[in-house]
């Protein structure tokens, strides 16, 4: 059986690339394809020395730094990849990879991280944050996103089978594509986050500081709880808002960026990890559970697939500082076993992902 793995683009080793890493591990004979490949040499280890076949976007002027600006050309580019010689096509898609063309006798299974959120329900937020609400560029971007929505929905019919990374994304797929999907949770390197039963008396938030993460809400909540300590790890464009929300509170420790080793240590030692974002899945939530650390999370999105409410963590219903304060109070009245958190995290291991994807493919072939 000849196998092809198709990814959107390769420029860094992040969440979706970890899916590709495990697909390559499960199907080491596969050939790799992408819209473009500008992955630094130091981050190519997960490709196992494989070369990547790319599209014409790879050769466009300024593509190395600005390939995302060619989004309007990517549907055309992905359709130019010739996959006619492959029996199985596995696409890893959050934009256009699912749009590759296959024919009779070929099985196309698409693992979907999300439909294009910036073209669908997050269009207005995207335009606002990019400063494109008005003007010629704003009008052009609205026109482009309209075209992308039409292509996105029509190309969603290309895969024979769609696999969603969470129940939340399965619902989004049903909403925007009118397709049913299976759920296979993404792989998490739970072995990197060892269980630690002894906890220290602090809460942890570790995240990129971007608007949708709502870290300023967590800081504002702990500014109202001077008897409870919060450690904040991370940096990003929203850092000034987080500092303002912390208001110089002595119980809030803004660490900025830390080493991977220090991040693991903090995650292992925290009394609980707190997440206020509505995530598609939430790998950091699993990593906290792998350390035996309970999770206090906003009760929408992928967190509902991960946290066992009342057993390995709990949810709050609104993205407000008041709701977080109330959730911390409820949490401290409960007892959650670190071993139960760890056992819960094992459901999302890399081995579990590979076995699930192999099973999905074999059942679809049968």
Short mmCIF file of N, CA and C in Angstrom, two decimals, residues 26-148:
data_model
loop_
_atom_site.label_atom_id
_atom_site.label_comp_id
_atom_site.label_asym_id
_atom_site.label_seq_id
_atom_site.Cartn_x
_atom_site.Cartn_y
_atom_site.Cartn_z
N UNK A 26 3.68 6.01 12.47
CA UNK A 26 2.81 4.86 12.23
C UNK A 26 2.91 4.35 10.80
N UNK A 27 3.15 5.26 9.84
CA UNK A 27 3.31 4.88 8.43
C UNK A 27 4.66 5.39 7.94
N UNK A 28 5.76 4.77 8.38
CA UNK A 28 7.10 5.27 8.04
C UNK A 28 7.42 5.18 6.56
N UNK A 29 6.64 4.40 5.82
CA UNK A 29 6.88 4.28 4.38
C UNK A 29 6.26 5.42 3.59
N UNK A 30 5.50 6.30 4.24
CA UNK A 30 4.74 7.33 3.55
C UNK A 30 5.64 8.40 2.93
N UNK A 31 5.15 9.00 1.84
CA UNK A 31 5.76 10.19 1.26
C UNK A 31 5.04 11.42 1.80
N UNK A 32 5.79 12.54 1.92
CA UNK A 32 5.25 13.75 2.53
C UNK A 32 5.01 14.84 1.49
N UNK A 33 3.92 15.57 1.65
CA UNK A 33 3.54 16.68 0.77
C UNK A 33 3.10 17.85 1.62
N UNK A 34 3.31 19.07 1.13
CA UNK A 34 2.86 20.28 1.82
C UNK A 34 2.77 21.42 0.82
N UNK A 35 1.99 22.44 1.17
CA UNK A 35 1.93 23.64 0.33
C UNK A 35 3.32 24.26 0.20
N UNK A 36 4.02 24.36 1.34
CA UNK A 36 5.39 24.87 1.32
C UNK A 36 6.12 24.32 2.54
N UNK A 37 7.45 24.37 2.46
CA UNK A 37 8.28 23.80 3.53
C UNK A 37 9.44 24.75 3.80
N UNK A 38 9.32 25.51 4.89
CA UNK A 38 10.38 26.40 5.33
C UNK A 38 10.80 26.04 6.76
N UNK A 39 10.71 24.78 7.09
CA UNK A 39 11.03 24.31 8.44
C UNK A 39 12.54 24.39 8.67
N UNK A 40 12.97 25.03 9.76
CA UNK A 40 14.41 25.10 10.05
C UNK A 40 15.01 23.71 10.24
N UNK A 41 16.26 23.58 9.91
CA UNK A 41 16.94 22.29 10.00
C UNK A 41 16.90 21.74 11.43
N UNK A 42 16.98 22.61 12.40
CA UNK A 42 17.01 22.18 13.80
C UNK A 42 15.68 21.58 14.25
N UNK A 43 14.60 21.81 13.50
CA UNK A 43 13.28 21.32 13.90
C UNK A 43 12.75 20.20 13.00
N UNK A 44 13.60 19.66 12.13
CA UNK A 44 13.14 18.68 11.14
C UNK A 44 13.20 17.24 11.65
N UNK A 45 13.59 17.04 12.88
CA UNK A 45 13.81 15.68 13.39
C UNK A 45 12.58 14.79 13.25
N UNK A 46 11.39 15.37 13.42
CA UNK A 46 10.18 14.54 13.42
C UNK A 46 9.82 14.02 12.04
N UNK A 47 10.47 14.55 10.98
CA UNK A 47 10.21 14.07 9.62
C UNK A 47 11.04 12.83 9.27
N UNK A 48 11.92 12.46 10.17
CA UNK A 48 12.73 11.23 10.01
C UNK A 48 13.54 11.23 8.71
N UNK A 49 14.06 12.38 8.35
CA UNK A 49 14.90 12.48 7.18
C UNK A 49 14.17 12.49 5.85
N UNK A 50 12.86 12.50 5.87
CA UNK A 50 12.09 12.48 4.63
C UNK A 50 12.12 13.84 3.94
N UNK A 51 12.16 13.82 2.62
CA UNK A 51 12.00 15.05 1.85
C UNK A 51 10.52 15.35 1.69
N UNK A 52 10.20 16.60 1.41
CA UNK A 52 8.81 17.05 1.30
C UNK A 52 8.56 17.59 -0.09
N UNK A 53 7.55 17.07 -0.77
CA UNK A 53 7.14 17.60 -2.06
C UNK A 53 6.23 18.80 -1.83
N UNK A 54 6.56 19.94 -2.43
CA UNK A 54 5.82 21.18 -2.19
C UNK A 54 5.15 21.67 -3.47
N UNK A 55 4.45 22.79 -3.37
CA UNK A 55 3.71 23.37 -4.50
C UNK A 55 4.44 24.60 -5.02
N UNK A 56 3.84 25.25 -6.02
CA UNK A 56 4.46 26.43 -6.62
C UNK A 56 4.61 27.59 -5.64
N UNK A 57 3.87 27.57 -4.53
CA UNK A 57 3.98 28.64 -3.54
C UNK A 57 5.37 28.65 -2.92
N UNK A 58 6.03 27.51 -2.86
CA UNK A 58 7.39 27.41 -2.34
C UNK A 58 8.33 28.35 -3.08
N UNK A 59 8.07 28.58 -4.37
CA UNK A 59 8.99 29.33 -5.22
C UNK A 59 8.56 30.78 -5.45
N UNK A 60 7.47 31.21 -4.85
CA UNK A 60 7.01 32.58 -5.05
C UNK A 60 7.92 33.57 -4.31
N UNK A 61 8.05 34.79 -4.84
CA UNK A 61 8.89 35.79 -4.16
C UNK A 61 8.39 36.07 -2.74
N UNK A 62 9.34 36.16 -1.82
CA UNK A 62 9.08 36.50 -0.42
C UNK A 62 8.26 35.44 0.32
N UNK A 63 8.11 34.25 -0.28
CA UNK A 63 7.28 33.22 0.35
C UNK A 63 7.86 32.74 1.67
N UNK A 64 9.17 32.74 1.80
CA UNK A 64 9.77 32.22 3.02
C UNK A 64 9.23 32.93 4.26
N UNK A 65 9.09 34.24 4.20
CA UNK A 65 8.62 35.00 5.35
C UNK A 65 7.13 35.32 5.30
N UNK A 66 6.56 35.29 4.10
CA UNK A 66 5.19 35.80 3.95
C UNK A 66 4.27 34.81 3.24
N UNK A 67 4.51 33.50 3.40
CA UNK A 67 3.70 32.54 2.65
C UNK A 67 2.23 32.60 3.02
N UNK A 68 1.90 32.99 4.25
CA UNK A 68 0.49 33.07 4.65
C UNK A 68 -0.28 34.12 3.85
N UNK A 69 0.44 35.10 3.31
CA UNK A 69 -0.23 36.12 2.51
C UNK A 69 -0.70 35.58 1.16
N UNK A 70 -0.25 34.37 0.82
CA UNK A 70 -0.69 33.72 -0.41
C UNK A 70 -1.85 32.76 -0.16
N UNK A 71 -2.58 32.98 0.93
CA UNK A 71 -3.70 32.10 1.28
C UNK A 71 -4.68 31.94 0.12
N UNK A 72 -4.95 33.02 -0.62
CA UNK A 72 -5.89 32.94 -1.73
C UNK A 72 -5.46 32.01 -2.84
N UNK A 73 -4.16 31.73 -2.93
CA UNK A 73 -3.64 30.83 -3.96
C UNK A 73 -3.54 29.38 -3.47
N UNK A 74 -3.69 29.18 -2.17
CA UNK A 74 -3.45 27.85 -1.62
C UNK A 74 -4.45 26.79 -2.08
N UNK A 75 -5.75 27.10 -2.26
CA UNK A 75 -6.65 26.09 -2.82
C UNK A 75 -6.18 25.59 -4.19
N UNK A 76 -5.75 26.51 -5.05
CA UNK A 76 -5.23 26.10 -6.35
C UNK A 76 -3.96 25.26 -6.18
N UNK A 77 -3.08 25.70 -5.27
CA UNK A 77 -1.81 25.00 -5.08
C UNK A 77 -2.02 23.58 -4.60
N UNK A 78 -2.90 23.39 -3.60
CA UNK A 78 -3.07 22.05 -3.03
C UNK A 78 -3.68 21.10 -4.05
N UNK A 79 -4.49 21.63 -4.95
CA UNK A 79 -5.13 20.78 -5.97
C UNK A 79 -4.16 20.37 -7.07
N UNK A 80 -2.97 21.01 -7.12
CA UNK A 80 -1.98 20.64 -8.14
C UNK A 80 -1.09 19.48 -7.71
N UNK A 81 -1.16 19.08 -6.45
CA UNK A 81 -0.35 17.94 -6.01
C UNK A 81 -0.88 16.66 -6.65
N UNK A 82 -0.03 15.93 -7.31
CA UNK A 82 -0.42 14.70 -7.99
C UNK A 82 -0.27 13.52 -7.04
N UNK A 83 -1.39 13.04 -6.53
CA UNK A 83 -1.40 11.92 -5.58
C UNK A 83 -2.02 10.68 -6.20
N UNK A 84 -2.09 10.65 -7.51
CA UNK A 84 -2.81 9.56 -8.19
C UNK A 84 -2.16 8.20 -7.98
N UNK A 85 -0.89 8.16 -7.59
CA UNK A 85 -0.21 6.89 -7.43
C UNK A 85 -0.32 6.30 -6.02
N UNK A 86 -1.14 6.87 -5.16
CA UNK A 86 -1.20 6.44 -3.77
C UNK A 86 -2.52 5.75 -3.45
N UNK A 87 -2.43 4.71 -2.64
CA UNK A 87 -3.63 3.99 -2.20
C UNK A 87 -4.31 4.68 -1.03
N UNK A 88 -3.49 5.24 -0.12
CA UNK A 88 -4.01 5.89 1.09
C UNK A 88 -3.44 7.30 1.17
N UNK A 89 -4.31 8.29 1.34
CA UNK A 89 -3.90 9.68 1.54
C UNK A 89 -4.38 10.11 2.92
N UNK A 90 -3.46 10.56 3.75
CA UNK A 90 -3.77 11.08 5.08
C UNK A 90 -3.45 12.56 5.08
N UNK A 91 -4.46 13.40 5.26
CA UNK A 91 -4.20 14.83 5.31
C UNK A 91 -4.36 15.35 6.72
N UNK A 92 -3.50 16.28 7.09
CA UNK A 92 -3.54 16.96 8.39
C UNK A 92 -3.93 18.40 8.08
N UNK A 93 -5.17 18.77 8.40
CA UNK A 93 -5.74 19.99 7.82
C UNK A 93 -6.31 20.95 8.85
N UNK A 94 -5.91 22.22 8.76
CA UNK A 94 -6.60 23.30 9.44
C UNK A 94 -6.93 24.42 8.46
N UNK A 95 -6.65 24.21 7.18
CA UNK A 95 -6.98 25.20 6.16
C UNK A 95 -7.29 24.52 4.82
N UNK A 96 -6.24 24.08 4.11
CA UNK A 96 -6.47 23.61 2.73
C UNK A 96 -6.06 22.18 2.45
N UNK A 97 -5.34 21.51 3.37
CA UNK A 97 -4.79 20.18 3.07
C UNK A 97 -5.86 19.17 2.69
N UNK A 98 -7.05 19.30 3.27
CA UNK A 98 -8.13 18.37 2.96
C UNK A 98 -8.57 18.46 1.51
N UNK A 99 -8.17 19.54 0.80
CA UNK A 99 -8.63 19.77 -0.57
C UNK A 99 -7.86 19.04 -1.64
N UNK A 100 -6.88 18.18 -1.27
CA UNK A 100 -6.16 17.42 -2.29
C UNK A 100 -7.14 16.54 -3.07
N UNK A 101 -6.81 16.30 -4.32
CA UNK A 101 -7.71 15.55 -5.20
C UNK A 101 -7.32 14.08 -5.21
N UNK A 102 -8.30 13.22 -5.02
CA UNK A 102 -8.10 11.78 -5.11
C UNK A 102 -9.20 11.19 -5.99
N UNK A 103 -8.99 9.94 -6.43
CA UNK A 103 -9.94 9.32 -7.34
C UNK A 103 -10.46 7.99 -6.82
N UNK A 104 -11.24 7.30 -7.62
CA UNK A 104 -11.75 5.98 -7.23
C UNK A 104 -10.59 5.03 -6.91
N UNK A 105 -10.79 4.21 -5.92
CA UNK A 105 -9.74 3.26 -5.52
C UNK A 105 -8.74 3.84 -4.54
N UNK A 106 -8.85 5.13 -4.26
CA UNK A 106 -7.99 5.76 -3.26
C UNK A 106 -8.82 6.10 -2.02
N UNK A 107 -8.22 5.92 -0.86
CA UNK A 107 -8.87 6.28 0.39
C UNK A 107 -8.22 7.54 0.95
N UNK A 108 -9.03 8.57 1.17
CA UNK A 108 -8.53 9.83 1.74
C UNK A 108 -9.16 10.02 3.11
N UNK A 109 -8.32 9.98 4.14
CA UNK A 109 -8.74 10.24 5.52
C UNK A 109 -8.14 11.57 5.94
N UNK A 110 -8.97 12.52 6.32
CA UNK A 110 -8.49 13.85 6.70
C UNK A 110 -8.64 14.04 8.20
N UNK A 111 -7.51 14.31 8.87
CA UNK A 111 -7.51 14.64 10.30
C UNK A 111 -7.63 16.15 10.40
N UNK A 112 -8.74 16.63 10.94
CA UNK A 112 -9.06 18.06 10.91
C UNK A 112 -8.83 18.68 12.29
N UNK A 113 -7.91 19.62 12.34
CA UNK A 113 -7.65 20.38 13.57
C UNK A 113 -8.75 21.39 13.80
N UNK A 114 -9.27 21.96 12.71
CA UNK A 114 -10.41 22.87 12.76
C UNK A 114 -10.71 23.33 11.34
N UNK A 115 -11.97 23.57 11.01
CA UNK A 115 -12.23 24.36 9.80
C UNK A 115 -11.57 25.73 9.95
N UNK A 116 -11.43 26.46 8.86
CA UNK A 116 -10.74 27.76 8.90
C UNK A 116 -11.52 28.75 9.75
N UNK A 117 -11.14 28.88 11.00
CA UNK A 117 -11.91 29.70 11.94
C UNK A 117 -11.93 31.15 11.51
N UNK A 118 -10.80 31.67 10.96
CA UNK A 118 -10.74 33.07 10.56
C UNK A 118 -11.62 33.36 9.35
N UNK A 119 -12.06 32.31 8.64
CA UNK A 119 -12.97 32.51 7.52
C UNK A 119 -14.42 32.32 7.92
N UNK A 120 -14.65 31.67 9.07
CA UNK A 120 -16.01 31.39 9.49
C UNK A 120 -16.38 32.24 10.72
N UNK A 121 -16.53 31.63 11.89
CA UNK A 121 -17.08 32.34 13.03
C UNK A 121 -16.16 33.38 13.62
N UNK A 122 -14.85 33.32 13.34
CA UNK A 122 -13.93 34.31 13.88
C UNK A 122 -13.55 35.38 12.86
N UNK A 123 -14.28 35.47 11.75
CA UNK A 123 -13.92 36.45 10.72
C UNK A 123 -13.89 37.87 11.28
N UNK A 124 -14.92 38.26 12.02
CA UNK A 124 -15.01 39.64 12.50
C UNK A 124 -13.91 39.94 13.51
N UNK A 125 -13.60 38.98 14.37
CA UNK A 125 -12.50 39.17 15.32
C UNK A 125 -11.17 39.29 14.58
N UNK A 126 -10.97 38.45 13.56
CA UNK A 126 -9.74 38.49 12.78
C UNK A 126 -9.58 39.85 12.10
N UNK A 127 -10.62 40.33 11.45
CA UNK A 127 -10.55 41.62 10.77
C UNK A 127 -10.26 42.76 11.76
N UNK A 128 -10.90 42.69 12.93
CA UNK A 128 -10.72 43.72 13.94
C UNK A 128 -9.28 43.74 14.45
N UNK A 129 -8.75 42.55 14.79
CA UNK A 129 -7.39 42.48 15.34
C UNK A 129 -6.33 42.81 14.30
N UNK A 130 -6.64 42.56 13.01
CA UNK A 130 -5.69 42.87 11.94
C UNK A 130 -5.83 44.30 11.43
N UNK A 131 -6.77 45.05 11.99
CA UNK A 131 -6.99 46.42 11.54
C UNK A 131 -7.55 46.50 10.13
N UNK A 132 -8.38 45.53 9.76
CA UNK A 132 -8.91 45.44 8.40
C UNK A 132 -10.42 45.61 8.35
N UNK A 133 -10.96 46.34 9.29
CA UNK A 133 -12.41 46.52 9.31
C UNK A 133 -12.88 47.50 8.23
N UNK A 134 -11.97 48.39 7.77
CA UNK A 134 -12.34 49.39 6.77
C UNK A 134 -11.25 49.48 5.71
N UNK A 135 -11.54 50.25 4.68
CA UNK A 135 -10.54 50.53 3.66
C UNK A 135 -10.50 49.49 2.55
N UNK A 136 -9.63 49.75 1.58
CA UNK A 136 -9.52 48.87 0.41
C UNK A 136 -9.03 47.49 0.80
N UNK A 137 -8.01 47.42 1.67
CA UNK A 137 -7.50 46.12 2.09
C UNK A 137 -8.55 45.36 2.88
N UNK A 138 -9.35 46.07 3.68
CA UNK A 138 -10.42 45.43 4.41
C UNK A 138 -11.46 44.83 3.48
N UNK A 139 -11.82 45.59 2.44
CA UNK A 139 -12.80 45.09 1.47
C UNK A 139 -12.24 43.88 0.72
N UNK A 140 -10.96 43.96 0.33
CA UNK A 140 -10.36 42.83 -0.37
C UNK A 140 -10.33 41.59 0.52
N UNK A 141 -9.98 41.77 1.80
CA UNK A 141 -9.90 40.63 2.71
C UNK A 141 -11.26 39.99 2.91
N UNK A 142 -12.32 40.81 3.02
CA UNK A 142 -13.68 40.27 3.14
C UNK A 142 -14.05 39.46 1.91
N UNK A 143 -13.70 39.98 0.73
CA UNK A 143 -13.98 39.25 -0.52
C UNK A 143 -13.22 37.93 -0.53
N UNK A 144 -11.93 37.97 -0.14
CA UNK A 144 -11.11 36.76 -0.14
C UNK A 144 -11.67 35.72 0.82
N UNK A 145 -12.06 36.14 2.02
CA UNK A 145 -12.59 35.19 2.99
C UNK A 145 -13.91 34.61 2.52
N UNK A 146 -14.70 35.40 1.80
CA UNK A 146 -15.93 34.86 1.22
C UNK A 146 -15.61 33.75 0.22
N UNK A 147 -14.61 33.99 -0.63
CA UNK A 147 -14.19 32.95 -1.60
C UNK A 147 -13.65 31.73 -0.86
N UNK A 148 -12.89 31.94 0.21
CA UNK A 148 -12.32 30.82 0.96
C UNK A 148 -13.43 30.00 1.62
#
